[in-house]
Structure formats: structure tokens, C-alpha cells
Short mmCIF file of C-alpha atoms in Angstrom, two decimals:
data_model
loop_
_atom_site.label_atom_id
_atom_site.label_comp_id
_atom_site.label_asym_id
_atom_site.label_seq_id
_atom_site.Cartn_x
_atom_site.Cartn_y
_atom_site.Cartn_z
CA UNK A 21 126.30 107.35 104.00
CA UNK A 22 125.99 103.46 105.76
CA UNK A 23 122.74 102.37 107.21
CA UNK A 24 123.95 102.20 110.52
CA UNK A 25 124.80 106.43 110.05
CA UNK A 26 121.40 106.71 108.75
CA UNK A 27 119.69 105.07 111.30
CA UNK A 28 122.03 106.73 114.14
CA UNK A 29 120.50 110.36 112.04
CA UNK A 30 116.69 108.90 112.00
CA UNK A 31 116.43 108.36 115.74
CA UNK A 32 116.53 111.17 118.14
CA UNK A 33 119.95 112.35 119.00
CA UNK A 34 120.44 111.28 122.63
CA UNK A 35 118.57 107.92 122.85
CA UNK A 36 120.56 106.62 119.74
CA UNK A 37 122.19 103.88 121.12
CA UNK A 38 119.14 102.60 122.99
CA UNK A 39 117.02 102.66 119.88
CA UNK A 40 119.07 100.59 118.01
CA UNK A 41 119.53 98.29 120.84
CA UNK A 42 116.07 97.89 120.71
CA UNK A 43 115.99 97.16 116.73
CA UNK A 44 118.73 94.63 118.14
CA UNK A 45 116.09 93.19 120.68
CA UNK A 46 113.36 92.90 117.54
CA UNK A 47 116.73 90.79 115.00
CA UNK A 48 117.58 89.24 117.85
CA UNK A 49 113.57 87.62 118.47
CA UNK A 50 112.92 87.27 114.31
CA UNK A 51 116.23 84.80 114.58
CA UNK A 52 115.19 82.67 117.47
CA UNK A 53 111.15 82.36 115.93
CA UNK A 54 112.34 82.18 112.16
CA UNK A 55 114.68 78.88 113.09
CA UNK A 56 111.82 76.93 113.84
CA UNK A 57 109.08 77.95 111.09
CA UNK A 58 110.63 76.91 107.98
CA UNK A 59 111.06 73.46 109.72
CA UNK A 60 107.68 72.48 111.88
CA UNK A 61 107.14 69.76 110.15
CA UNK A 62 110.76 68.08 110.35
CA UNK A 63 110.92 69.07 114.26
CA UNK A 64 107.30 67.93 115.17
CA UNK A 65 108.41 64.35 113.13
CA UNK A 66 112.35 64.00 114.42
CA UNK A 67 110.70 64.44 117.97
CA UNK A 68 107.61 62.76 118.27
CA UNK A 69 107.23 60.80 115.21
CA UNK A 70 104.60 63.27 114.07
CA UNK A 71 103.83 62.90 109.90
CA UNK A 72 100.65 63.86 110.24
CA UNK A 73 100.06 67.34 107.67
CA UNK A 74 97.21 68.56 109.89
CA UNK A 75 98.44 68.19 113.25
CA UNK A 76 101.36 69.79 112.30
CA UNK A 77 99.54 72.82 110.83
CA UNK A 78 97.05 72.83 114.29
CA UNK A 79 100.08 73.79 115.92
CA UNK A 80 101.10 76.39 113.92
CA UNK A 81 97.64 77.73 113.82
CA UNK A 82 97.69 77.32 117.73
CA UNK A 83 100.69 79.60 117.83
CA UNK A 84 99.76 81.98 116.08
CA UNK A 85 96.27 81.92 118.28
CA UNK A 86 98.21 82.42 121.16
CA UNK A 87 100.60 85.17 120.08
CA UNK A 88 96.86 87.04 119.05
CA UNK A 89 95.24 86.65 121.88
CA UNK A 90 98.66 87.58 124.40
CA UNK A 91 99.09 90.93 122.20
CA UNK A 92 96.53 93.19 123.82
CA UNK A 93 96.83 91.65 127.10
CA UNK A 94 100.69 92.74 126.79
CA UNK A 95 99.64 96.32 125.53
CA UNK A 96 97.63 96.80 128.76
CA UNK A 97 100.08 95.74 130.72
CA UNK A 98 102.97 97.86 128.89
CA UNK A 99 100.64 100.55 130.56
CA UNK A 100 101.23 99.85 134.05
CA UNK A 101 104.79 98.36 134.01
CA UNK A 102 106.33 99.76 130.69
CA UNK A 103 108.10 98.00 128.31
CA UNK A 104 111.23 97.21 129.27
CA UNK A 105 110.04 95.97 132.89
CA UNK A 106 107.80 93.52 130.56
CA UNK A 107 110.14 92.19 128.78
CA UNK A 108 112.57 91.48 131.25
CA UNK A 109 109.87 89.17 133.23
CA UNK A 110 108.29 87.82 129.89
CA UNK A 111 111.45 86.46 127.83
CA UNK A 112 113.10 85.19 131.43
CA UNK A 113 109.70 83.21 131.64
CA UNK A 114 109.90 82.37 127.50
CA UNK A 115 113.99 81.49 128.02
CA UNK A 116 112.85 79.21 130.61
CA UNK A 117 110.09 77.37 129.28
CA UNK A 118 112.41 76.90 125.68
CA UNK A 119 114.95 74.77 127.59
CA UNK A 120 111.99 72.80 128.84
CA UNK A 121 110.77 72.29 125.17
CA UNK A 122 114.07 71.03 124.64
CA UNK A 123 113.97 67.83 127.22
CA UNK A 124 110.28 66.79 127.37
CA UNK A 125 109.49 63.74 125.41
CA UNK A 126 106.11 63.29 125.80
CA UNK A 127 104.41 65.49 122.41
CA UNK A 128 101.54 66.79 125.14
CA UNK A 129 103.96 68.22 127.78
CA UNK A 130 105.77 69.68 124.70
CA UNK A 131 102.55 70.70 123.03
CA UNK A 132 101.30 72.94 126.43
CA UNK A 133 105.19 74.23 126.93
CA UNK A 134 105.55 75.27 123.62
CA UNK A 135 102.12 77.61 123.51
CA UNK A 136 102.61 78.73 126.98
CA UNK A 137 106.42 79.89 125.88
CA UNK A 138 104.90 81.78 122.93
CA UNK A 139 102.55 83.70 124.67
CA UNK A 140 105.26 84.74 126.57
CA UNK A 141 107.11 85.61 123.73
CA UNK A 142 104.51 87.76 122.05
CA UNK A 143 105.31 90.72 124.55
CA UNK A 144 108.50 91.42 122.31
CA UNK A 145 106.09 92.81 119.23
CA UNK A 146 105.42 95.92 121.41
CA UNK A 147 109.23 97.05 120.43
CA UNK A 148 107.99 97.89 117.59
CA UNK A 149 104.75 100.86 118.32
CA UNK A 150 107.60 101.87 120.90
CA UNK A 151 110.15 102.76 118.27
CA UNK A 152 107.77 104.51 116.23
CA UNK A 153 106.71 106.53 119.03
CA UNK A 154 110.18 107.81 119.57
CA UNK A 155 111.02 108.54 115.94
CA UNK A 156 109.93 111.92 114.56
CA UNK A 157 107.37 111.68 112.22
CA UNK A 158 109.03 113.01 108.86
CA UNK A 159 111.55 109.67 109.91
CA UNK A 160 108.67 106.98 110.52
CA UNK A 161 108.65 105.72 106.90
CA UNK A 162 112.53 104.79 107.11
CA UNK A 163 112.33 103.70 110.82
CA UNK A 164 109.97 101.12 108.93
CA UNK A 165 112.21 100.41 106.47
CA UNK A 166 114.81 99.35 109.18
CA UNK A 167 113.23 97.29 110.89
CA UNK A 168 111.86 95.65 107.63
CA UNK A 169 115.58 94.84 106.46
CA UNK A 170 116.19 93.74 110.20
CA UNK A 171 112.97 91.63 110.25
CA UNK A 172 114.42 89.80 106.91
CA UNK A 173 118.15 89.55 107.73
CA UNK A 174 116.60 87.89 111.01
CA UNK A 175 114.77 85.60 108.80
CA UNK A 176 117.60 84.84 106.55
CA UNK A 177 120.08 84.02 109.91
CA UNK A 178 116.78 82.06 111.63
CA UNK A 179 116.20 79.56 108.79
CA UNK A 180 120.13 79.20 107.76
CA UNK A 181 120.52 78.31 111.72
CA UNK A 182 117.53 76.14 112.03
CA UNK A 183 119.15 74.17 109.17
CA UNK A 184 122.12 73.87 110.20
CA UNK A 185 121.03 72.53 113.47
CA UNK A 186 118.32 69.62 111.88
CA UNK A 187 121.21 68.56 109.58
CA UNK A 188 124.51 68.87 111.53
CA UNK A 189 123.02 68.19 115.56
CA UNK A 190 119.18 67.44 116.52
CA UNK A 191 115.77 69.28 116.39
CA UNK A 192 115.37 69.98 120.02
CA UNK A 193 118.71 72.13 119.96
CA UNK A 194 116.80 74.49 117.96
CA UNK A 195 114.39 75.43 120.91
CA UNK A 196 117.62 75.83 122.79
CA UNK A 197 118.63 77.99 119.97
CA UNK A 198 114.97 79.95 121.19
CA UNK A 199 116.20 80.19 124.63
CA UNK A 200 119.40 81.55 124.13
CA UNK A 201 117.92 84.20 121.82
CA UNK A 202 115.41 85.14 124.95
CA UNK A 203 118.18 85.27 127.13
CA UNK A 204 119.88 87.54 125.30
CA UNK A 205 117.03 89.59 125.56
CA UNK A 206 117.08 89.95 128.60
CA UNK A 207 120.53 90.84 129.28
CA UNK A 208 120.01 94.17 126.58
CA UNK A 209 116.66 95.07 128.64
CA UNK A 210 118.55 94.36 131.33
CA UNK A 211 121.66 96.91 130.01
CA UNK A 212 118.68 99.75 128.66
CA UNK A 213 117.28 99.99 132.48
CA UNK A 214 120.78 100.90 133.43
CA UNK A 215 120.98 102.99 131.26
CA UNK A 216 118.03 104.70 132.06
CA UNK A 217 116.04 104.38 129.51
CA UNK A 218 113.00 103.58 131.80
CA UNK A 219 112.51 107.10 131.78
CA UNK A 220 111.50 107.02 128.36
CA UNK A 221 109.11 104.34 128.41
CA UNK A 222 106.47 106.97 127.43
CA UNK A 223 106.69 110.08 125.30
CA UNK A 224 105.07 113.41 125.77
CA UNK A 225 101.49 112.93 124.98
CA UNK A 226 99.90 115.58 122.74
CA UNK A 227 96.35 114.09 123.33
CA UNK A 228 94.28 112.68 125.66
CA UNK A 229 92.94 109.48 124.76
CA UNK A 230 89.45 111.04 125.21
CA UNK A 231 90.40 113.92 122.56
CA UNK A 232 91.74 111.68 120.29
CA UNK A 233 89.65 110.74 117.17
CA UNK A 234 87.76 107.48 116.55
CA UNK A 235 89.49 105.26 114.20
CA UNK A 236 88.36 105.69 110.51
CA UNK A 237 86.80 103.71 108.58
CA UNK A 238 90.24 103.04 106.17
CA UNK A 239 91.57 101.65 109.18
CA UNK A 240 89.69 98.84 109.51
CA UNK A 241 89.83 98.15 105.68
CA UNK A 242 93.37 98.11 105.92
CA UNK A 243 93.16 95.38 108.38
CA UNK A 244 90.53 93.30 105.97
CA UNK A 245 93.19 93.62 103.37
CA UNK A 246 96.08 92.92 105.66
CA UNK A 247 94.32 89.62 106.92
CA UNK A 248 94.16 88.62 103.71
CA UNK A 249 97.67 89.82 102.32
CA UNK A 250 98.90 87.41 105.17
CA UNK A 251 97.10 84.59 104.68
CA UNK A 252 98.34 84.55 101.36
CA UNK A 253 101.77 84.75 101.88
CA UNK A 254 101.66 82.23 104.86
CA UNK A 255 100.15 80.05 103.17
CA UNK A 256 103.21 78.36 101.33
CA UNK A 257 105.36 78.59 104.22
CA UNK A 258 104.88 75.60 106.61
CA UNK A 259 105.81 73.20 104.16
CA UNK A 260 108.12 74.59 101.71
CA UNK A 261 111.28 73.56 103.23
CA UNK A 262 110.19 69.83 102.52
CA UNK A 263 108.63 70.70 99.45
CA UNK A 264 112.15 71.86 98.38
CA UNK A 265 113.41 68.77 99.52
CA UNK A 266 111.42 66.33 97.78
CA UNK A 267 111.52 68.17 94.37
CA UNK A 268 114.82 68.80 94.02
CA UNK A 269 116.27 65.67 96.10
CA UNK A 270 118.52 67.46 98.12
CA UNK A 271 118.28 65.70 101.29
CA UNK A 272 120.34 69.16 102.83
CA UNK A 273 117.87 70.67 105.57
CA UNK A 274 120.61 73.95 105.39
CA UNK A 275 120.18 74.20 101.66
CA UNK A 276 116.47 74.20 102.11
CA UNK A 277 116.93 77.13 104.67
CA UNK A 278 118.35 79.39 101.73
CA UNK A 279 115.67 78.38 99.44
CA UNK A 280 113.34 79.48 102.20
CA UNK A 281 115.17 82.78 102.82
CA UNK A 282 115.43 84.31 99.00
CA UNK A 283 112.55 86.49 99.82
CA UNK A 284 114.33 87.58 102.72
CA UNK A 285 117.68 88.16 101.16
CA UNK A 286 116.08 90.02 97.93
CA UNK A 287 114.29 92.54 100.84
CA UNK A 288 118.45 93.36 102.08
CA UNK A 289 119.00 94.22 98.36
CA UNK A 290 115.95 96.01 97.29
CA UNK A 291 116.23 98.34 100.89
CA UNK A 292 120.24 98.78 99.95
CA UNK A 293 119.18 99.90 96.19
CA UNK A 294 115.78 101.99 97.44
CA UNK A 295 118.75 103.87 99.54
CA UNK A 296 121.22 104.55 96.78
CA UNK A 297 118.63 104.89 94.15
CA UNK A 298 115.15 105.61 95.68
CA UNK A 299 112.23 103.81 95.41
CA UNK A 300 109.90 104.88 92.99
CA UNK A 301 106.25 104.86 93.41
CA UNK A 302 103.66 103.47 95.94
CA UNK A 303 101.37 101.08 94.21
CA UNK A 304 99.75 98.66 95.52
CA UNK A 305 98.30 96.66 92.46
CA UNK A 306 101.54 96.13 90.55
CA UNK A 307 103.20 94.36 93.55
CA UNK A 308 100.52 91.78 94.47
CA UNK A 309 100.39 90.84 90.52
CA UNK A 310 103.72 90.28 90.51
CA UNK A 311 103.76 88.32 93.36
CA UNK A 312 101.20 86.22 92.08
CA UNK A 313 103.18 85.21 89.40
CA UNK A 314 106.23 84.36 91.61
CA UNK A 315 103.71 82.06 93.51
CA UNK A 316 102.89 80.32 90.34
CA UNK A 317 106.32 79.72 88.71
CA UNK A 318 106.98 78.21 92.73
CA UNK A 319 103.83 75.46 91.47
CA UNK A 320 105.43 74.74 88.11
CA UNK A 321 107.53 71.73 89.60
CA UNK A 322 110.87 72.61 88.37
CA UNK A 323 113.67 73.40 90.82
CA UNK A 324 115.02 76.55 88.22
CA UNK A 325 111.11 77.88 88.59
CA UNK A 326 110.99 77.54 92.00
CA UNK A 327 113.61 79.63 92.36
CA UNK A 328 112.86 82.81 89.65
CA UNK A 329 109.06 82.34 91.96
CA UNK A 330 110.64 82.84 95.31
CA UNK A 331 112.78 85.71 93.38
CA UNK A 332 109.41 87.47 92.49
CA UNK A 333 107.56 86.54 95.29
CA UNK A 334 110.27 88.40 97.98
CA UNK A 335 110.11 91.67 95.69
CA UNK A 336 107.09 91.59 95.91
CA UNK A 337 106.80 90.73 99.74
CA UNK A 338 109.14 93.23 100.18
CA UNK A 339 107.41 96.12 98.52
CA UNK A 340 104.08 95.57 99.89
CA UNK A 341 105.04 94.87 103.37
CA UNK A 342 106.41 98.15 104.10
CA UNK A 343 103.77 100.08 101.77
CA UNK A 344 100.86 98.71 104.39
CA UNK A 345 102.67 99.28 107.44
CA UNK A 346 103.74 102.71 106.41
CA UNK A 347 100.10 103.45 105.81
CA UNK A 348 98.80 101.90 108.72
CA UNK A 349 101.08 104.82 110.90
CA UNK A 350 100.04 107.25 108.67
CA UNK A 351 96.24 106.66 109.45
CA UNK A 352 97.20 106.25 113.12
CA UNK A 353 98.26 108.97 115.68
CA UNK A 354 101.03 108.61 117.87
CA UNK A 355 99.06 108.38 121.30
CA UNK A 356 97.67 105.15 120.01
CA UNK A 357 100.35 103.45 118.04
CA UNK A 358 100.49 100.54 120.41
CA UNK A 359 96.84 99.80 120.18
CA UNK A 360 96.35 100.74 115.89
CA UNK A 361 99.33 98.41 115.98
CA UNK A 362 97.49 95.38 118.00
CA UNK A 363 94.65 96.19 115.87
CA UNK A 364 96.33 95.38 113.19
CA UNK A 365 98.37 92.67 114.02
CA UNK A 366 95.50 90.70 115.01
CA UNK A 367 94.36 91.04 111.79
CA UNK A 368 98.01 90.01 110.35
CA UNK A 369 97.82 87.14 113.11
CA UNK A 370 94.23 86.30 111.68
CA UNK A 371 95.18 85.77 108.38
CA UNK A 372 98.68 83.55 109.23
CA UNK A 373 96.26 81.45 111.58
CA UNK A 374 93.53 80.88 108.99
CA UNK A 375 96.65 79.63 106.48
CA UNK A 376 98.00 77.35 109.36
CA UNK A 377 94.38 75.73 109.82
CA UNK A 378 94.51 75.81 106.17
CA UNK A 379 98.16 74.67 104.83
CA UNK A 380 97.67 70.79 106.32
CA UNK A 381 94.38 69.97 105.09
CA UNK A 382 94.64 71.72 101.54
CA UNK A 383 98.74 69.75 101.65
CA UNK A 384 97.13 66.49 102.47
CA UNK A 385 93.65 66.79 100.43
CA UNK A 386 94.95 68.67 96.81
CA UNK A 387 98.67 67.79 97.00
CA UNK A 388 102.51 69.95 97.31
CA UNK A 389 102.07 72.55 94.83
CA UNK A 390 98.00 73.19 96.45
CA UNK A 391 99.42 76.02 98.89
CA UNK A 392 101.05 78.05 96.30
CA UNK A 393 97.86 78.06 94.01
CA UNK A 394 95.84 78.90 96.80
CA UNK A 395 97.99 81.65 98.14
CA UNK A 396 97.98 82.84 94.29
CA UNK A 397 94.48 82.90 94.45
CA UNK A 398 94.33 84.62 97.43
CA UNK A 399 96.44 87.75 96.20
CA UNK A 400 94.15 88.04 93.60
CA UNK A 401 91.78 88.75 95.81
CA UNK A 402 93.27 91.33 97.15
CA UNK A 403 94.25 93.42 93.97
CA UNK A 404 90.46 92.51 93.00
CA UNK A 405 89.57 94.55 96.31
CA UNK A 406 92.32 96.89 96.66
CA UNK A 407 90.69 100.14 95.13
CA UNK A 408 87.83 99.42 97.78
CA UNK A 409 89.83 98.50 100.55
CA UNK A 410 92.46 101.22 99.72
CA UNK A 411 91.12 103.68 97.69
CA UNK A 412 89.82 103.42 94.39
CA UNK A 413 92.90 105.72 92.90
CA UNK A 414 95.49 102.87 93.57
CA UNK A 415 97.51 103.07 91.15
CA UNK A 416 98.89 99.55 89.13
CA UNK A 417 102.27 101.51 88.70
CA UNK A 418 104.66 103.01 90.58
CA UNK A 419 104.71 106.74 90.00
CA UNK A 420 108.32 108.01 88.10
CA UNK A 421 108.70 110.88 90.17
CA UNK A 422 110.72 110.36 93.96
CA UNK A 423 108.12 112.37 96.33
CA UNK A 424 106.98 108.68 97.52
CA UNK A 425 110.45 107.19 97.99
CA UNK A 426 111.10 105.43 101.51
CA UNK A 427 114.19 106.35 102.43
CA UNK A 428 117.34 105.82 105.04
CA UNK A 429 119.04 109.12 104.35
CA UNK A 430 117.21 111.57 106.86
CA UNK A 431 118.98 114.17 105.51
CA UNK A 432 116.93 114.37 102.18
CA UNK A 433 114.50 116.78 101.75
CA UNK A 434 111.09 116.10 103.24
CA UNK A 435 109.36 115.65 99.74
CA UNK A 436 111.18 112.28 99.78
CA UNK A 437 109.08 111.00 102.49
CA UNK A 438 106.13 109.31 102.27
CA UNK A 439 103.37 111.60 103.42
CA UNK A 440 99.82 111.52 104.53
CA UNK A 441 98.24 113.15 101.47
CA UNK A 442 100.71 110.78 99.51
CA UNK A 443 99.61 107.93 100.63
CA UNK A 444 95.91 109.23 100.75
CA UNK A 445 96.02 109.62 96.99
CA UNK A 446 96.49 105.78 96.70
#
């Protein structure tokens, strides 16, 4: 069976089509934002003559601030308007304000245009608690899965793009890149209203927020270990595409765009194999100790360890990025996905803006390879924690039998899902 028949089986029958439009809304975004990330540093200096390290981390950080602090204010609103309506206004106003990044010259204009079209574009993360609260729940773990190999393909196409643009045109055509990718938006939220799908905006609500039950206690340590998960793995980011560069002399922005995307591309694999295969076992542990070592083969300083680190470090990106998320809407209820899931993301949010502040100064004070030790560091941390913030079961390897596998194939039995005790037992 292909992906695209799984997913059509995952989502509910009649609403197909508008589902997957809406995973198209989510690719479409992670191509447009993914373009610019891997290459800050070479846009912020082509444009303004910006080689300052720390600035150019500040705005990262700043981004990220913003996108935090929009979130909620979008959820609440998503109340009153729904999401489609919200979208439609917010990525007109984010399409709009990316052309404008594209002709200011002065780094301040650009600087307040460039925040303000972020916040705007933050409103598109609310696709994602939507989805979940349309799929049934027996079909959440491979809705998750989805979106995950979406999320990296996007990533893959993003920094391949943003490459190609630096080395072939001019850095301010990538923020027209942005705006095209917004518009585009627009025109499928545009195409869902027609369609009707307004009318689904909300699903049947089986509790009343009053009835429904505090949030536990593992909630909130998820998000301690998710904040930290993510500052790890940011860490290394902002300057990896010049990194790259310098250590293996390939002047080739595009090339440095695939180095950046292995993780991404080894996520398409692993989800194609989990589907064919299954994917055994849940652990946690494993994972971040393997990613810890693909961090520090990326410090070693040779190009051929570089690349076996970025191998390691996207299977193990992979793994533990859907493992939290899928227990994240495990511990949630379906009444209050789209808050759990600001919740959480502002812990996610916290711990990419913490490595933002973070990835200048320790670049410019402790040298290139600084980050990856640092983010190395950092997972240790959390496999150091994980059996408080998770459990203190969590296993370090996966278990051999399939009853945790996250699958595509709705059609397998429902002991191949990951379930509630399952995941309780990590």
C-alpha cells in the first residue's frame, strides 16, 4: 500500500481530500521557513554587511520569541474565527510583509518587517492540533508520522531551495521565495472554505472544558524535557551551513543545503522502512545516546565525520521527535489539543530560543565545532533525566516485539499502535 493510500485510510472518509490539503498547507510553510534557516548568517551578511556571530543569532532568538509569544494569542483567536478564516487574513498579511523584506535596505526596517511577518506566520502551527482533532484516535500515532516525513521532506526542499537561490540569484529572493509559499497558502484556505470545510472547524466535543481534567504532572515534565531536547538539537543549526563551507572548502551554498538536510532525508527513509518493516520499540535512552555520538563525530573536523554525525544525528532526530509528540497526545485529550499543543510548543520554542541566544556567543567565544559539543552535552542531560522526566522504566532499548510500532497502514491490527498504557510503561 503507498503512503498517500495510507494516509487517504487514516483520515476520516469524507474530509480526505481536505486533510491532506491541510498536511499540504503545513509542507508547503516548513519549505518557505526552512529556506532561510540553514542560511541566516549568509543572508543577514549578503544584505546588510552583517558578520557579526551574535547579532545574527539575536535574530534568530528574536524569531523564535515572536513565533512563542503569537502562538496562544492565535489559539484564542482560532476560537472565535476558526482556523481557516485565520489563516487566510494571517499569511495574506505574512505574504505581504515577505515582499517588503525583499526591497528594504536599511537592516532596521528589515529587522521590524521580518519579526512582524513571523508573528504572522506563527498562526499556520495550529494545522497541526487541528489535524489531530479530526483523526480517530487508534490513527493519531501515524497522522504524526505524516506530518513528521512532511515536516522533513519540507526541510530537505527548503534548504536545497535556499541554496540554490544564495548561489545561482541573490539572498533577498529567498524572502520572496517566503511570500510565494504564503500565498499559496492562501489560495488552498481559500479552495477548503469553498469547499466547505468551515463547517468542520470544530469537532463534536465530548467534554466541557470545565469537566475536563487538570493537566498532570507528566505533562509538564514532558515539556522540561522537550525544552531541552530542542535546545540541543538547535543548537548546531544556525551556523552549520558555513561551518560546512569552511571545512570542506566548497564554496557551493546548494551543496551545503544537502549537508544540512541528511537528517531530514534519513527521517523519509526510516518512516518508508518503519512502514514496510515496523518500527520496533519506544525507547527513549538509546536514541538520545546515539545522537550524541552523531553530534560528536560532526566536531571531529573531518568532512567524512561530519557526514556519518549528521547520519546518526537525523536517526536519531527522527526517532525521538515523533516518540515525544506521540506521547504528548497521548497525555492530552482531544478538547484541548490546541492548547497541550501551545503548551508545549512554547516549551519547544523555549529551548530553540535559548540555543539562538546561545549559538553566537558560544561560535564567537569557544570556536566552530563549540555548538556541537554543547548540544552533545546537552542530550546528555536529557538521558541523565529521562527516567525522572519520563518515567523511571524507560527503557535504553527498543523492545523486539511490534505492539509499539508507529505505523501508516491503518489497516493493521490495533496492537500495532502506540497506546496509552504503552507509552505509560516508558
Amino acid at each position: 500500500m503507498s503512503p498517500s493510500a495510507d494516509l487517504s485510510s487514516t483520515l476520516s472518509g469524507s474530509t480526505t481530500r481536505h486533510q491532506i490539503a491541510l498536511i499540504g498547507v503545513t509542507a508547503i510553510a516548513v519549505v518557505s521557513d526552512a529556506a532561510l534557516l540553514p542560511f541566516a548568517p549568509q543572508v543577514l551578511g549578503q544584505r546588510f554587511g552583517v558578520e557579526n556571530d551574535l547579532l545574527v543569532g539575536t535574530f534568530l532568538a528574536l524569531s523564535t520569541l515572536v513565533v512563542l509569544l503569537a502562538l496562544p494569542l492565535w489559539a484564542r483567536v482560532e476560537k472565535r474565527w476558526g482556523t481557516l478564516q485565520l489563516l487566510l487574513v494571517t499569511q495574506t498579511v505574512a505574504c505581504l510583509l515577505g515582499l517588503a523584506c525583499a526591497e528594504v535596505e536599511s537592516l532596521t526596517a528589515f529587522w521590524w518587517l521580518a519579526m512582524a511577518m513571523f508573528v504572522a506566520k506563527a498562526s499556520y502551527l495550529l494545522v497541526y492540533p487541528w489535524l489531530m482533532r479530526m483523526a480517530r484516535d487508534e490513527h493519531q500515532a501515524s497522522i504524526i508520522g505524516v506530518l513528521a516525513v512532511v515536516v522533513h521532506i519540507g526541510g530537505i526542499v527548503g534548504a536545497l531551495a535556499g541554496g540554490l537561490l544564495l548561489e545561482a540569484f541573490s539572498a533577498a529572493d529567498i524572502f520572496r521565495l517566503m511570500a510565494a509559499g504564503d500565498a499559496l497558502q492562501v489560495l488552498v484556505c481559500v479552495w477548503l472554505l469553498r469547499r466547505g470545510l468551515a463547517s468542520l472547524n470544530s469537532t463534536p466535543v465530548t467534554a466541557t472544558p470545565a469537566s475536563l481534567p487538570p493537566r498532570s504532572r507528566a505533562m509538564w515534565r514532558l515539556g522540561i524535557m522537550m525544552l531541552l531536547f530542542y535546545f540541543s538539537i538547535t543548537l548546531p543549526r544556525p551556523f552549520l551551513a558555513r561551518y560546512w563551507m569552511e571545512l570542506s572548502g566548497y564554496p557551493s551554498e546548494l551543496l551545503a543545503g544537502v549537508v544540512f538536510a541528511i537528517p531530514a532525508m534519513l527521517a523519509v527513509l526510516l518512516l518508508w522502512r518503519d512502514h514496510r518493516l515496523g518500527n520496533n520499540g519506544h525507547a527513549i535512552v538509546r536514541p538520545l545516546l546515539i545522537g550524541i555520538l552523531g553530534l560528536l563525530l560532526e566536531a571531529h573536523g573531518d568532512i567524512a565525520m561530519l557526514l556519518i554525525g549528521r547520519v546518526l544525528f537525523g536517526w536519531a532526530l527522527f526517532r525521538l521527535t515523533v516518540r515525544l509528540e506521540v506521547r504528548m497526545f497521548r497525555l492530552s485529550h482531544p478538547d484541548r489539543y490546541a492548547r497541550d499543543f501551545s503548551l508545549l510548543h512554547l516549551f519547544q520554542g523555549g529551548g530553540a530560543l535559548l540555543a539562538a541566544l546561545c549559538a553566537g556567543l558560544i561560535q564567537q567565544l569557544l570556536g566552530p565545532t563549540s555548538p556541537f559539543l554543547v548540544a552533545a552535552l546537552g542530550l546528555l542531560c536529557c538521558a541523565l533525566l529521562c527516567p525522572w522526566l519520563l518515567g523511571p522504566r524507560q527503557t535504553m532499548t527498543p523492545d523486539t516485539s511490534t505492539d509499539h510500532a508507529i505505523t501508516l497502514d491503518p489497516d493493521a491490527s490495533s496492537d500495532r499502535t502506540v497506546t496509552t498504557d504503552q507509552l505509560a510503561r516508558n
